[in-house]
XYZ file of C-alpha atoms in Angstrom:
735
model
C 0.000 0.000 0.000
C 1.200 3.489 -0.811
C 1.499 6.168 1.862
C -1.653 7.783 0.476
C -3.541 4.469 0.656
C -2.425 4.000 4.248
C -3.437 7.552 5.129
C -6.845 7.079 3.461
C -7.366 3.776 5.260
C -6.456 5.225 8.653
C -8.780 8.149 8.051
C -11.596 5.746 7.155
C -10.918 3.582 10.204
C -11.047 6.502 12.613
C -14.293 7.766 11.162
C -15.785 4.295 10.849
C -14.857 3.266 14.393
C -16.422 6.447 15.770
C -19.579 5.839 13.724
C -19.846 2.213 14.860
C -19.291 3.150 18.500
C -21.905 5.893 18.350
C -24.484 3.741 16.564
C -23.954 0.713 18.782
C -24.044 2.817 21.929
C -27.278 4.490 20.869
C -28.833 1.106 20.098
C -27.608 -0.805 23.142
C -28.247 2.023 25.619
C -31.976 1.458 25.089
C -31.720 -2.157 23.932
C -34.769 -4.293 24.678
C -33.917 -8.008 24.529
C -37.672 -8.774 24.675
C -37.056 -11.234 27.493
C -40.475 -11.216 29.130
C -42.422 -11.321 25.868
C -40.411 -14.283 24.624
C -40.566 -16.118 27.955
C -44.364 -15.835 27.926
C -44.494 -17.373 24.458
C -42.150 -20.151 25.572
C -44.265 -20.848 28.656
C -47.296 -21.267 26.399
C -45.269 -23.514 24.108
C -44.236 -25.655 27.068
C -47.779 -26.010 28.418
C -49.062 -27.042 24.992
C -46.263 -29.595 24.561
C -46.201 -31.236 27.966
C -46.209 -34.735 26.502
C -43.778 -34.288 23.605
C -40.109 -35.243 23.464
C -37.237 -32.899 24.277
C -36.253 -32.959 20.567
C -39.708 -31.700 19.648
C -39.765 -29.060 22.374
C -36.375 -27.670 21.380
C -37.385 -27.569 17.720
C -40.584 -25.705 18.535
C -38.422 -23.275 20.454
C -36.181 -22.682 17.402
C -39.238 -22.079 15.239
C -40.865 -19.739 17.740
C -37.737 -17.650 18.291
C -36.758 -17.541 14.597
C -40.182 -16.148 13.764
C -40.609 -13.818 16.748
C -37.213 -12.380 17.773
C -36.978 -8.832 16.389
C -34.071 -8.412 13.986
C -31.941 -5.287 13.705
C -29.492 -4.003 11.113
C -26.941 -1.244 11.529
C -25.985 1.535 9.140
C -22.269 1.089 9.776
C -21.619 -2.648 9.706
C -22.062 -4.920 6.697
C -22.990 -7.966 8.790
C -26.356 -9.251 10.011
C -26.394 -10.793 13.481
C -28.449 -8.753 15.954
C -31.643 -10.300 17.313
C -33.594 -9.505 20.477
C -33.536 -13.025 21.877
C -33.662 -12.402 25.603
C -29.892 -12.064 25.612
C -28.422 -9.008 27.378
C -25.875 -6.731 25.747
C -22.942 -8.139 27.685
C -23.757 -11.794 27.042
C -21.874 -13.800 24.420
C -24.539 -16.472 23.985
C -27.814 -17.920 25.139
C -26.005 -19.373 28.160
C -26.604 -16.143 30.057
C -30.110 -15.615 28.726
C -33.252 -16.889 30.490
C -34.715 -17.380 27.018
C -31.834 -19.403 25.570
C -31.608 -21.496 28.739
C -35.383 -21.842 29.091
C -35.545 -25.624 28.727
C -33.174 -26.234 31.626
C -34.595 -23.554 33.926
C -37.233 -23.657 36.636
C -38.414 -27.096 37.665
C -36.870 -28.587 34.538
C -33.454 -27.585 35.837
C -33.598 -29.940 38.814
C -30.714 -32.010 37.393
C -28.441 -28.951 37.508
C -29.609 -27.814 40.945
C -29.114 -31.311 42.307
C -25.512 -31.257 41.095
C -24.855 -27.830 42.620
C -26.252 -29.029 45.925
C -24.100 -32.160 45.743
C -20.873 -30.203 45.304
C -21.755 -27.383 47.723
C -19.746 -28.647 50.682
C -16.640 -29.331 48.587
C -16.822 -25.826 47.125
C -17.226 -24.289 50.578
C -14.148 -26.210 51.760
C -12.078 -24.935 48.786
C -11.550 -28.343 47.185
C -13.615 -27.579 44.127
C -15.253 -24.874 42.058
C -17.906 -25.549 39.454
C -20.767 -23.808 37.694
C -22.644 -26.668 36.052
C -22.500 -30.439 35.576
C -22.012 -29.876 31.830
C -20.535 -27.030 29.856
C -22.981 -24.574 28.317
C -20.062 -22.596 26.921
C -16.712 -22.897 25.125
C -18.085 -24.832 22.166
C -17.291 -24.628 18.459
C -19.896 -25.477 15.804
C -19.047 -27.069 12.481
C -18.143 -23.888 10.628
C -16.554 -25.818 7.765
C -19.860 -27.550 7.072
C -21.765 -24.254 7.256
C -19.370 -22.658 4.769
C -19.092 -25.554 2.325
C -22.574 -27.136 2.201
C -24.754 -24.628 4.045
C -28.015 -25.299 5.836
C -29.506 -26.764 2.667
C -26.722 -29.316 2.519
C -27.383 -30.278 6.141
C -31.102 -30.568 5.435
C -30.440 -32.745 2.384
C -28.193 -35.051 4.423
C -30.790 -35.346 7.192
C -33.509 -36.112 4.644
C -31.364 -38.848 3.091
C -30.642 -40.381 6.514
C -34.334 -40.209 7.448
C -35.344 -42.038 4.283
C -33.334 -45.140 5.192
C -33.808 -44.987 8.991
C -35.885 -47.610 10.867
C -35.292 -46.364 14.435
C -38.145 -44.139 15.698
C -35.945 -42.044 17.966
C -33.438 -41.383 15.181
C -36.285 -40.590 12.797
C -37.468 -37.907 15.211
C -33.945 -36.509 15.486
C -33.705 -36.231 11.682
C -37.128 -34.609 11.370
C -36.225 -32.099 14.068
C -32.828 -31.379 12.483
C -34.592 -30.607 9.188
C -37.112 -28.309 10.877
C -34.426 -26.634 12.999
C -32.315 -25.684 9.991
C -35.393 -24.518 8.105
C -36.221 -22.303 11.092
C -32.747 -20.800 10.885
C -33.301 -20.127 7.180
C -36.470 -18.247 8.141
C -34.432 -16.068 10.502
C -31.885 -15.254 7.784
C -34.742 -14.487 5.381
C -36.175 -12.022 7.898
C -32.831 -10.200 7.905
C -32.963 -10.055 4.100
C -36.508 -8.651 4.194
C -35.535 -6.070 6.806
C -32.562 -5.027 4.683
C -34.803 -4.588 1.646
C -37.188 -2.392 3.648
C -34.305 -0.219 4.828
C -32.932 -0.053 1.291
C -36.245 1.329 0.065
C -36.336 3.946 2.834
C -32.709 5.043 2.383
C -32.310 8.450 0.751
C -28.518 8.170 0.575
C -27.488 5.944 -2.389
C -24.506 4.622 -0.416
C -26.769 3.580 2.450
C -29.186 1.953 0.015
C -26.311 -0.005 -1.538
C -25.184 -0.990 1.958
C -28.546 -2.576 2.768
C -28.824 -4.131 -0.682
C -25.524 -5.904 -0.074
C -26.777 -7.276 3.233
C -30.065 -8.374 1.678
C -28.328 -10.313 -1.081
C -25.987 -11.993 1.399
C -28.788 -12.943 3.821
C -30.697 -14.534 0.941
C -27.730 -16.766 0.208
C -26.005 -17.604 3.483
C -25.979 -19.583 5.603
C -28.627 -21.461 3.595
C -26.119 -22.047 0.796
C -22.337 -22.445 0.698
C -20.479 -19.145 0.951
C -19.406 -17.986 -2.507
C -17.323 -14.965 -1.480
C -15.102 -13.741 1.324
C -17.852 -11.376 2.452
C -20.460 -14.132 2.518
C -18.067 -16.342 4.469
C -17.655 -13.722 7.189
C -21.433 -13.146 7.224
C -22.139 -16.856 7.621
C -19.675 -17.291 10.491
C -20.881 -14.256 12.450
C -24.581 -14.982 11.858
C -24.214 -18.609 12.935
C -22.137 -17.799 15.990
C -24.445 -15.065 17.239
C -27.891 -16.329 16.313
C -27.498 -20.048 16.910
C -25.801 -19.530 20.267
C -28.798 -17.409 21.266
C -31.345 -19.961 20.058
C -29.455 -22.903 21.553
C -28.688 -21.432 24.948
C -25.062 -22.392 24.390
C -21.863 -20.374 24.152
C -19.979 -20.634 20.861
C -16.787 -19.008 22.074
C -14.863 -18.961 18.812
C -15.121 -17.856 15.200
C -12.864 -20.801 14.352
C -9.695 -21.006 12.255
C -10.590 -18.020 10.114
C -7.448 -17.753 7.969
C -7.691 -21.424 6.946
C -11.439 -21.422 6.262
C -11.728 -18.118 4.416
C -8.420 -17.816 2.588
C -9.626 -19.731 -0.526
C -12.624 -17.374 -0.803
C -10.411 -14.334 -0.202
C -7.867 -15.473 -2.795
C -10.568 -16.156 -5.390
C -12.185 -12.763 -4.833
C -8.840 -10.963 -5.104
C -7.909 -12.784 -8.312
C -11.289 -12.060 -9.916
C -11.304 -8.434 -8.802
C -14.437 -8.940 -6.707
C -12.770 -7.378 -3.688
C -9.634 -5.352 -3.004
C -7.204 -5.951 -0.156
C -8.321 -2.683 1.407
C -11.979 -3.778 1.284
C -11.113 -7.141 2.838
C -9.172 -5.359 5.560
C -12.169 -3.180 6.317
C -14.407 -6.239 6.667
C -11.950 -7.796 9.116
C -11.959 -4.537 11.071
C -15.752 -4.656 11.167
C -15.656 -8.158 12.606
C -13.241 -7.074 15.347
C -15.121 -3.851 16.067
C -18.386 -5.694 16.589
C -17.132 -7.539 19.670
C -15.121 -4.604 20.959
C -17.980 -2.128 20.827
C -20.886 -4.380 21.747
C -19.153 -5.289 24.985
C -18.048 -1.688 25.596
C -14.401 -2.686 26.065
C -13.291 0.944 26.010
C -15.094 1.740 29.242
C -15.025 -1.477 31.275
C -13.883 -5.064 31.434
C -16.396 -7.738 30.539
C -15.556 -11.272 29.439
C -16.616 -11.698 25.797
C -15.552 -15.317 25.319
C -14.835 -14.512 21.675
C -11.806 -16.005 19.940
C -10.243 -16.175 16.488
C -7.738 -18.942 15.759
C -4.894 -18.187 13.316
C -2.056 -20.231 11.853
C -1.688 -23.930 12.510
C -2.281 -26.338 9.669
C -5.039 -27.953 7.624
C -6.286 -31.553 7.818
C -3.396 -32.754 5.668
C -0.832 -31.016 7.852
C -0.043 -28.168 5.436
C 1.119 -25.089 7.348
C -1.317 -22.175 7.461
C 0.259 -18.745 7.308
C -1.049 -16.532 4.559
C -2.002 -13.004 3.613
C -5.233 -13.287 5.575
C -3.320 -14.314 8.719
C -1.221 -11.151 8.455
C -4.243 -9.010 7.628
C -6.101 -10.046 10.774
C -3.034 -9.428 12.950
C -2.541 -6.025 11.291
C -6.180 -5.156 11.967
C -5.764 -6.020 15.655
C -2.756 -3.687 15.922
C -4.429 -0.924 13.919
C -7.645 -0.990 15.960
C -5.953 -2.004 19.236
C -8.766 -4.425 19.978
C -8.579 -6.697 22.996
C -12.010 -8.296 23.311
C -11.681 -10.618 20.352
C -8.939 -12.883 21.647
C -6.390 -13.935 19.045
C -5.066 -17.465 19.509
C -2.169 -18.306 17.209
C -1.092 -21.854 16.406
C 2.669 -22.031 15.893
C 5.163 -24.807 15.207
C 8.742 -25.400 14.126
C 7.408 -25.717 10.575
C 6.016 -22.199 10.493
C 8.104 -19.498 8.819
C 10.091 -17.242 11.116
C 8.128 -14.328 9.679
C 5.073 -15.562 11.589
C 6.929 -15.632 14.888
C 8.388 -12.184 14.194
C 4.905 -10.911 13.395
C 3.696 -12.101 16.788
C 6.704 -10.517 18.470
C 5.877 -7.189 16.786
C 2.308 -7.449 18.025
C 3.598 -7.899 21.553
C 5.969 -4.951 21.134
C 2.956 -2.827 20.204
C 1.981 -3.189 23.891
C -1.091 -5.166 22.949
C -0.972 -8.529 24.738
C -4.315 -9.704 23.356
C -3.073 -12.985 21.927
C -1.511 -16.263 22.975
C 0.271 -19.096 21.174
C -0.579 -22.792 20.909
C 2.201 -25.229 19.996
C 1.039 -27.575 17.220
C 4.091 -29.781 17.765
C 2.726 -30.679 21.214
C -1.030 -30.233 21.104
C -1.694 -32.266 17.973
C 0.235 -35.309 19.321
C -1.520 -34.773 22.667
C -4.924 -35.050 20.997
C -3.797 -38.117 19.042
C -2.519 -39.664 22.262
C -6.024 -39.498 23.733
C -7.485 -41.404 20.797
C -8.285 -38.764 18.193
C -7.359 -39.148 14.532
C -4.466 -36.961 13.473
C -6.545 -35.407 10.667
C -9.148 -34.327 13.224
C -6.550 -33.264 15.810
C -5.088 -30.826 13.287
C -8.411 -28.949 13.327
C -8.216 -27.729 16.920
C -9.127 -24.169 17.847
C -9.126 -22.119 21.038
C -12.535 -22.566 22.604
C -12.710 -19.452 24.760
C -9.585 -18.532 26.695
C -6.722 -20.894 25.924
C -8.441 -24.279 26.215
C -8.865 -26.071 22.880
C -11.508 -28.108 21.053
C -11.570 -29.858 17.679
C -13.612 -27.853 15.195
C -16.509 -29.901 13.824
C -15.787 -33.206 15.567
C -15.421 -32.697 19.325
C -17.803 -31.689 22.079
C -15.674 -31.369 25.198
C -17.520 -30.031 28.214
C -14.986 -28.166 30.296
C -14.028 -24.772 31.682
C -16.782 -25.282 34.241
C -15.050 -27.394 36.919
C -11.743 -26.900 38.769
C -10.001 -29.005 41.424
C -7.506 -27.408 43.820
C -4.539 -29.769 44.046
C -2.940 -27.827 46.940
C -6.168 -28.277 48.915
C -6.069 -32.042 48.385
C -2.422 -32.012 49.471
C -3.384 -30.304 52.727
C -6.037 -32.982 53.230
C -3.411 -35.696 52.714
C -1.126 -33.980 55.229
C -3.923 -33.630 57.766
C -4.787 -37.321 57.612
C -1.263 -38.577 56.946
C -0.470 -39.321 60.548
C 2.934 -40.983 60.775
C 3.578 -41.936 57.161
C 7.138 -43.224 57.290
C 8.563 -42.138 53.929
C 8.051 -39.492 51.306
C 7.406 -42.204 48.724
C 4.506 -43.479 50.837
C 3.201 -39.957 51.406
C 3.425 -39.168 47.703
C 1.614 -42.411 46.816
C -1.152 -41.500 49.253
C -1.466 -38.015 47.769
C -1.741 -39.252 44.174
C -4.287 -41.838 45.327
C -6.274 -39.049 46.995
C -6.214 -36.971 43.787
C -7.385 -39.928 41.711
C -10.156 -40.758 44.167
C -11.285 -37.133 44.171
C -11.278 -36.952 40.374
C -13.346 -40.132 40.231
C -15.830 -38.736 42.754
C -16.354 -35.547 40.763
C -16.639 -37.531 37.519
C -19.336 -39.686 39.100
C -21.238 -36.625 40.305
C -21.060 -34.996 36.890
C -22.126 -38.185 35.125
C -25.259 -38.549 37.244
C -26.454 -35.142 36.079
C -25.071 -35.256 32.529
C -27.208 -38.319 31.848
C -30.219 -35.971 31.901
C -28.801 -33.357 29.501
C -30.488 -34.613 26.342
C -33.640 -35.445 28.277
C -34.160 -31.775 29.107
C -32.205 -29.631 26.670
C -30.886 -31.191 23.451
C -28.916 -29.047 20.990
C -30.313 -30.112 17.637
C -29.076 -27.150 15.577
C -25.563 -27.366 16.977
C -25.601 -31.147 16.512
C -26.605 -30.970 12.859
C -23.501 -28.883 12.085
C -21.153 -31.460 13.641
C -19.571 -34.427 11.907
C -21.093 -37.828 12.818
C -24.271 -36.591 14.553
C -26.419 -37.084 11.464
C -24.659 -40.361 10.657
C -25.367 -41.614 14.188
C -28.792 -40.009 14.456
C -27.788 -38.644 17.862
C -27.623 -35.250 19.534
C -24.317 -33.930 20.907
C -25.813 -34.023 24.413
C -26.084 -37.814 24.214
C -22.793 -38.579 22.457
C -23.508 -37.834 18.803
C -20.227 -36.074 18.076
C -17.151 -38.015 16.969
C -15.379 -37.181 20.232
C -17.404 -36.641 23.402
C -14.984 -35.665 26.134
C -15.064 -33.979 29.521
C -12.305 -32.177 31.381
C -12.032 -31.385 35.062
C -9.218 -28.880 35.312
C -6.551 -29.235 37.966
C -5.177 -26.049 39.537
C -2.039 -24.884 41.326
C 0.815 -26.566 39.457
C 3.818 -24.776 40.974
C 2.114 -24.367 44.355
C 1.645 -28.129 44.468
C 5.088 -29.129 43.152
C 6.921 -26.750 45.473
C 4.787 -27.871 48.411
C 5.491 -31.546 47.743
C 9.206 -30.840 47.465
C 9.148 -28.809 50.693
C 7.512 -31.735 52.516
C 10.139 -34.055 51.057
C 12.941 -31.815 52.306
C 11.607 -30.491 55.612
C 9.972 -33.663 56.923
C 11.661 -36.637 55.291
C 15.198 -35.554 54.395
C 16.149 -32.848 56.894
C 13.840 -33.965 59.702
C 13.109 -30.418 60.862
C 9.654 -31.527 62.023
C 7.170 -34.356 61.650
C 4.418 -34.374 59.032
C 1.756 -33.546 61.599
C 3.908 -30.770 63.071
C 4.525 -29.310 59.622
C 0.796 -29.431 58.911
C 0.129 -27.511 62.143
C 2.730 -24.875 61.207
C 1.221 -24.415 57.752
C -2.321 -24.361 59.172
C -1.452 -21.359 61.357
C -0.084 -19.501 58.314
C 3.509 -19.924 59.562
C 2.700 -17.672 62.527
C 5.705 -17.790 64.832
C 7.720 -19.714 62.233
C 8.984 -16.881 60.046
C 12.502 -18.294 59.903
C 11.226 -21.651 58.675
C 9.097 -19.973 56.011
C 12.074 -17.841 54.951
C 14.176 -21.006 54.669
C 11.513 -22.731 52.550
C 11.046 -19.740 50.251
C 14.714 -18.884 49.779
C 16.654 -22.130 50.180
C 14.484 -24.973 48.879
C 14.443 -25.205 45.044
C 11.320 -24.031 43.269
C 9.527 -25.009 40.090
C 10.336 -22.886 37.036
C 13.780 -21.731 38.169
C 15.868 -24.067 35.989
C 16.956 -26.344 38.814
C 17.760 -29.734 37.293
C 16.658 -31.805 40.290
C 13.438 -29.865 40.773
C 12.694 -29.916 37.031
C 12.845 -33.716 36.978
C 10.665 -33.797 40.090
C 8.116 -31.524 38.347
C 8.083 -33.791 35.307
C 7.373 -36.856 37.454
C 4.583 -35.182 39.427
C 2.846 -33.935 36.292
C 3.251 -37.277 34.555
C 1.655 -39.040 37.516
C -1.193 -36.523 37.627
C -1.893 -37.075 33.929
C -3.049 -40.580 34.866
C -5.828 -39.580 37.270
C -8.366 -39.054 34.452
C -9.615 -41.593 31.903
C -13.063 -42.273 33.368
C -16.064 -42.610 31.038
C -18.579 -39.778 30.947
C -22.337 -40.064 30.425
C -21.998 -39.413 26.677
C -19.650 -42.360 26.120
C -16.516 -40.230 25.967
C -13.516 -39.892 28.257
C -12.422 -37.568 31.009
C -9.176 -35.964 29.864
C -6.342 -34.760 32.130
C -5.999 -30.978 31.866
C -4.612 -27.883 33.594
C -6.144 -24.536 32.660
C -6.560 -21.927 35.363
C -8.717 -19.113 33.919
C -9.396 -16.866 36.961
C -9.952 -19.693 39.405
C -6.300 -19.866 40.485
C -6.943 -16.521 42.156
C -10.373 -17.172 43.669
C -9.540 -20.634 44.981
C -6.233 -19.421 46.404
C -7.890 -16.548 48.213
C -10.208 -19.045 49.914
C -7.347 -21.370 50.897
C -4.980 -21.352 53.853
C -1.193 -21.359 53.606
C 0.634 -24.148 51.771
C 3.946 -25.947 52.507
C 5.796 -24.062 49.743
C 5.734 -20.904 51.870
C 2.734 -19.372 50.158
C 0.765 -17.297 52.672
C -2.916 -17.911 53.352
C -5.575 -16.268 51.208
C -3.278 -15.473 48.285
C -3.581 -16.715 44.683
C -2.357 -20.130 43.617
C 0.219 -20.404 40.842
C -0.976 -19.969 37.230
C -0.680 -22.653 34.574
C 2.838 -24.071 34.545
C 4.464 -20.776 35.607
C 6.341 -20.311 38.909
C 4.544 -18.963 41.971
C 4.536 -15.168 42.158
C 6.741 -14.958 45.272
C 9.451 -17.117 43.674
C 12.471 -15.178 42.428
C 13.806 -16.092 38.994
C 17.209 -15.094 37.632
C 16.079 -14.988 34.005
C 12.802 -15.408 32.120
C 14.545 -18.171 30.174
C 14.775 -20.217 33.375
C 11.117 -21.063 32.936
C 11.642 -22.133 29.322
C 14.493 -24.431 30.335
C 12.381 -25.873 33.152
C 9.758 -27.025 30.642
C 12.092 -29.398 28.794
C 11.725 -32.495 31.029
C 7.902 -32.242 31.077
C 5.960 -34.292 28.540
C 3.090 -31.968 27.690
C 1.625 -34.448 25.200
C 0.207 -36.175 28.281
C -2.298 -33.324 28.577
C -4.855 -33.131 25.788
C -5.496 -29.443 26.267
C -3.630 -26.180 26.484
C -1.233 -26.054 29.462
C -0.350 -22.378 29.624
C 3.063 -20.846 30.269
C 2.943 -17.145 31.012
C 6.150 -15.152 30.832
C 6.185 -11.775 32.546
C 8.954 -9.695 30.988
C 10.204 -6.146 31.494
C 9.346 -3.651 28.785
C 11.892 -3.298 25.973
C 11.987 0.192 24.524
C 13.906 -0.585 21.329
C 11.428 -2.272 18.971
C 14.036 -3.990 16.797
C 15.775 -5.426 19.828
C 12.448 -6.425 21.373
C 11.358 -8.314 18.261
C 14.672 -10.204 18.224
C 14.404 -11.093 21.915
C 10.775 -12.189 21.789
C 11.256 -14.189 18.595
C 14.158 -16.011 20.249
C 12.014 -16.721 23.311
C 9.231 -18.137 21.125
C 11.741 -20.311 19.279
C 13.144 -21.465 22.629
C 9.635 -22.338 23.772
C 9.119 -24.456 20.654
C 12.463 -26.186 21.218
C 11.477 -26.894 24.836
C 8.201 -28.406 23.568
C 5.952 -26.325 25.775
C 2.193 -26.471 25.310
C 0.935 -22.861 25.130
C 2.599 -19.488 25.672
C 1.551 -15.949 26.460
C 3.497 -12.807 27.381
C 3.079 -9.872 29.699
C 5.544 -7.027 29.142
C 4.838 -4.580 31.919
C 6.496 -1.857 33.928
C 5.745 -2.117 37.644
C 6.057 1.633 38.183
C 3.608 2.303 35.391
C 1.125 -0.155 36.912
C 1.384 1.580 40.268
C 0.946 4.948 38.608
C -2.126 3.631 36.767
C -3.641 2.631 40.107
C -3.149 6.175 41.372
C -4.205 8.012 38.183
C -6.408 5.644 36.131
C -7.665 8.426 33.858
C -4.145 8.900 32.504
C -3.603 5.193 31.705
C -6.775 4.057 29.949
C -4.769 2.414 27.152
C -2.565 0.273 29.406
C -3.371 -3.319 28.378
C -2.335 -6.382 30.396
C -2.695 -10.116 29.968
C -4.641 -11.430 32.960
C -4.764 -15.138 32.171
C -6.873 -16.470 29.317
C -7.895 -12.943 28.439
C -6.559 -9.393 28.206
C -8.024 -6.209 29.619
C -7.373 -2.529 30.194
C -5.554 -2.506 33.525
C -7.667 0.322 34.946
C -10.884 -1.672 34.411
C -9.746 -4.598 36.567
C -10.683 -4.870 40.221
C -8.084 -3.946 42.851
C -7.406 -7.555 43.774
C -6.552 -8.512 40.194
C -4.495 -5.347 39.702
C -2.425 -6.095 42.796
C -1.719 -9.603 41.597
C -0.463 -8.304 38.241
C 1.717 -5.747 40.037
C 3.179 -8.634 42.020
C 4.001 -10.473 38.780
C 5.884 -7.416 37.546
C 7.845 -7.231 40.805
C 9.263 -10.701 40.234
């Protein structure tokens, strides 16, 4: 692009962003989600269908909402997605809507309430944290199917399966899948009709052309395969927004956008249908939608919206193309943070990709993280998934992953505190004679606890399809139509569950402290050490100082401790493997989200010297109070760990000092990324922050509105975070 083109584009972006913000704010400030009106209609629907199946009820719900939810189009965005579906402004899906979640609410939600009552005591005692027995969020629909065959293709497949089907239950599933997708076509048609009405009213020819474009797209997609880059973006956004609202489920990702849409982009460019500048503007529109709807400029609110970039295709061909770069450039240009950018990297990717990511970080915009294909694909294969399917993984919300189109993994709803279980083992350990025996008891306790939670979840999950099937979502997924089964009963190709373990470094360092203090140095007995820890080291400051400063810690490049860490994590990878109620497996995972903070604040002190009521360690990173000589110590500490034992993202966060010289910073960060790949880590994210600036931002927030930090699986403006979270991030910078 010439300097003039760049200047023209920047001028357009500034004007366009202001227009979008103003229009969205005007609309959402008086937004009526029509919750009560829709709930009344659904109550009538339920009373009239008291004796029908859950498939039939859900399908009637799709039809009712598709015909009755008001649709809205904007003057300044070329996409169609906005419906008043009972979903508030700051909700990313039907999950948080009483309308979308109608079929598992009230008395019909007894199976969820029973689960929450069952786990209540464990949550109160800081062993466990959970929202639901199954995950109503962090899912990915079959975008590839939507883009390549469309709703009509799905309907045709369901009709063909119905024709040859002899099973009554499967016949009903097929009939409902056909009706569900036809209902969605009705909703898209209503957008087209609304666009045509607005086109007729428009006095400005440009505005009329704007609505004409939307009308033509809504007539074609998602009913038919996308035939252009614009239609592809329309289909993805429409499906994500509207189906998540109708389903009462959170689709937390737009999928692997640069892989899916690059062929359409390339074709349009070659045929002169679109220019690079026009494509860039469409990408900006996609990013602006999330940013402005959730009002990211003025507050923090989790959007659970992700784009996956890079990686490879089903055949293993590396993905890094012009569209990859365009999306990253748009993020930097707009400085968006609420559409999370997850980037799949590997040793096979060109260095230019890694340098591009380093430049993004140097722009002081830590709104992305990196998944390592060289580890995560083998990890998925190791748990029984075909390599072709494993190559299709995407970030499903924060940094956890899911296979696009083939996997329904319910997770990011349940967390187990490993340090809390360790304290339980200490409390009941009595006079265990050796560390080996103590360690065996601890791992047995973790396994028993995992099995207990799995059993509790399974009891409730068995009722999922009975009360709230997901027919639309299911019809987009591979194998559901072939099996004639909903995803809630095991219709997907892979039907997994994950109960996340928390407190990696806190646990490892605590185990090693017990080994040293009790069993090797004999400073006190196990019961005495438990008593000391239980009183938050009160009166034992010298012992705590010794533990913190003299006993090796995880993540500090200590050879003995690194091997110990590898063994502990390897042993913990074996606690899962139970069957869930959908016929799939429980997978061993570690992803902390925000729970490392909340569960730590509710927990007493731990043997590693961590004080009571402070956060647990995050991902595989060292504890915050642990001093490290160099950020590379953490990279070196990863080498002995076999991360392919964990079939999900196991995050490493590196907190680095700011580097003023951009060229030097890009070199340093690129080298760190390459070192991470060599060490075969799982997932990586950076924070480059200045402690003094953070402290200044706490004092004068108005002067630091643009200070962005990586919290864990998400980024946010520092000044919009609560004081507790801010203080924790300041503590990271101090280390």
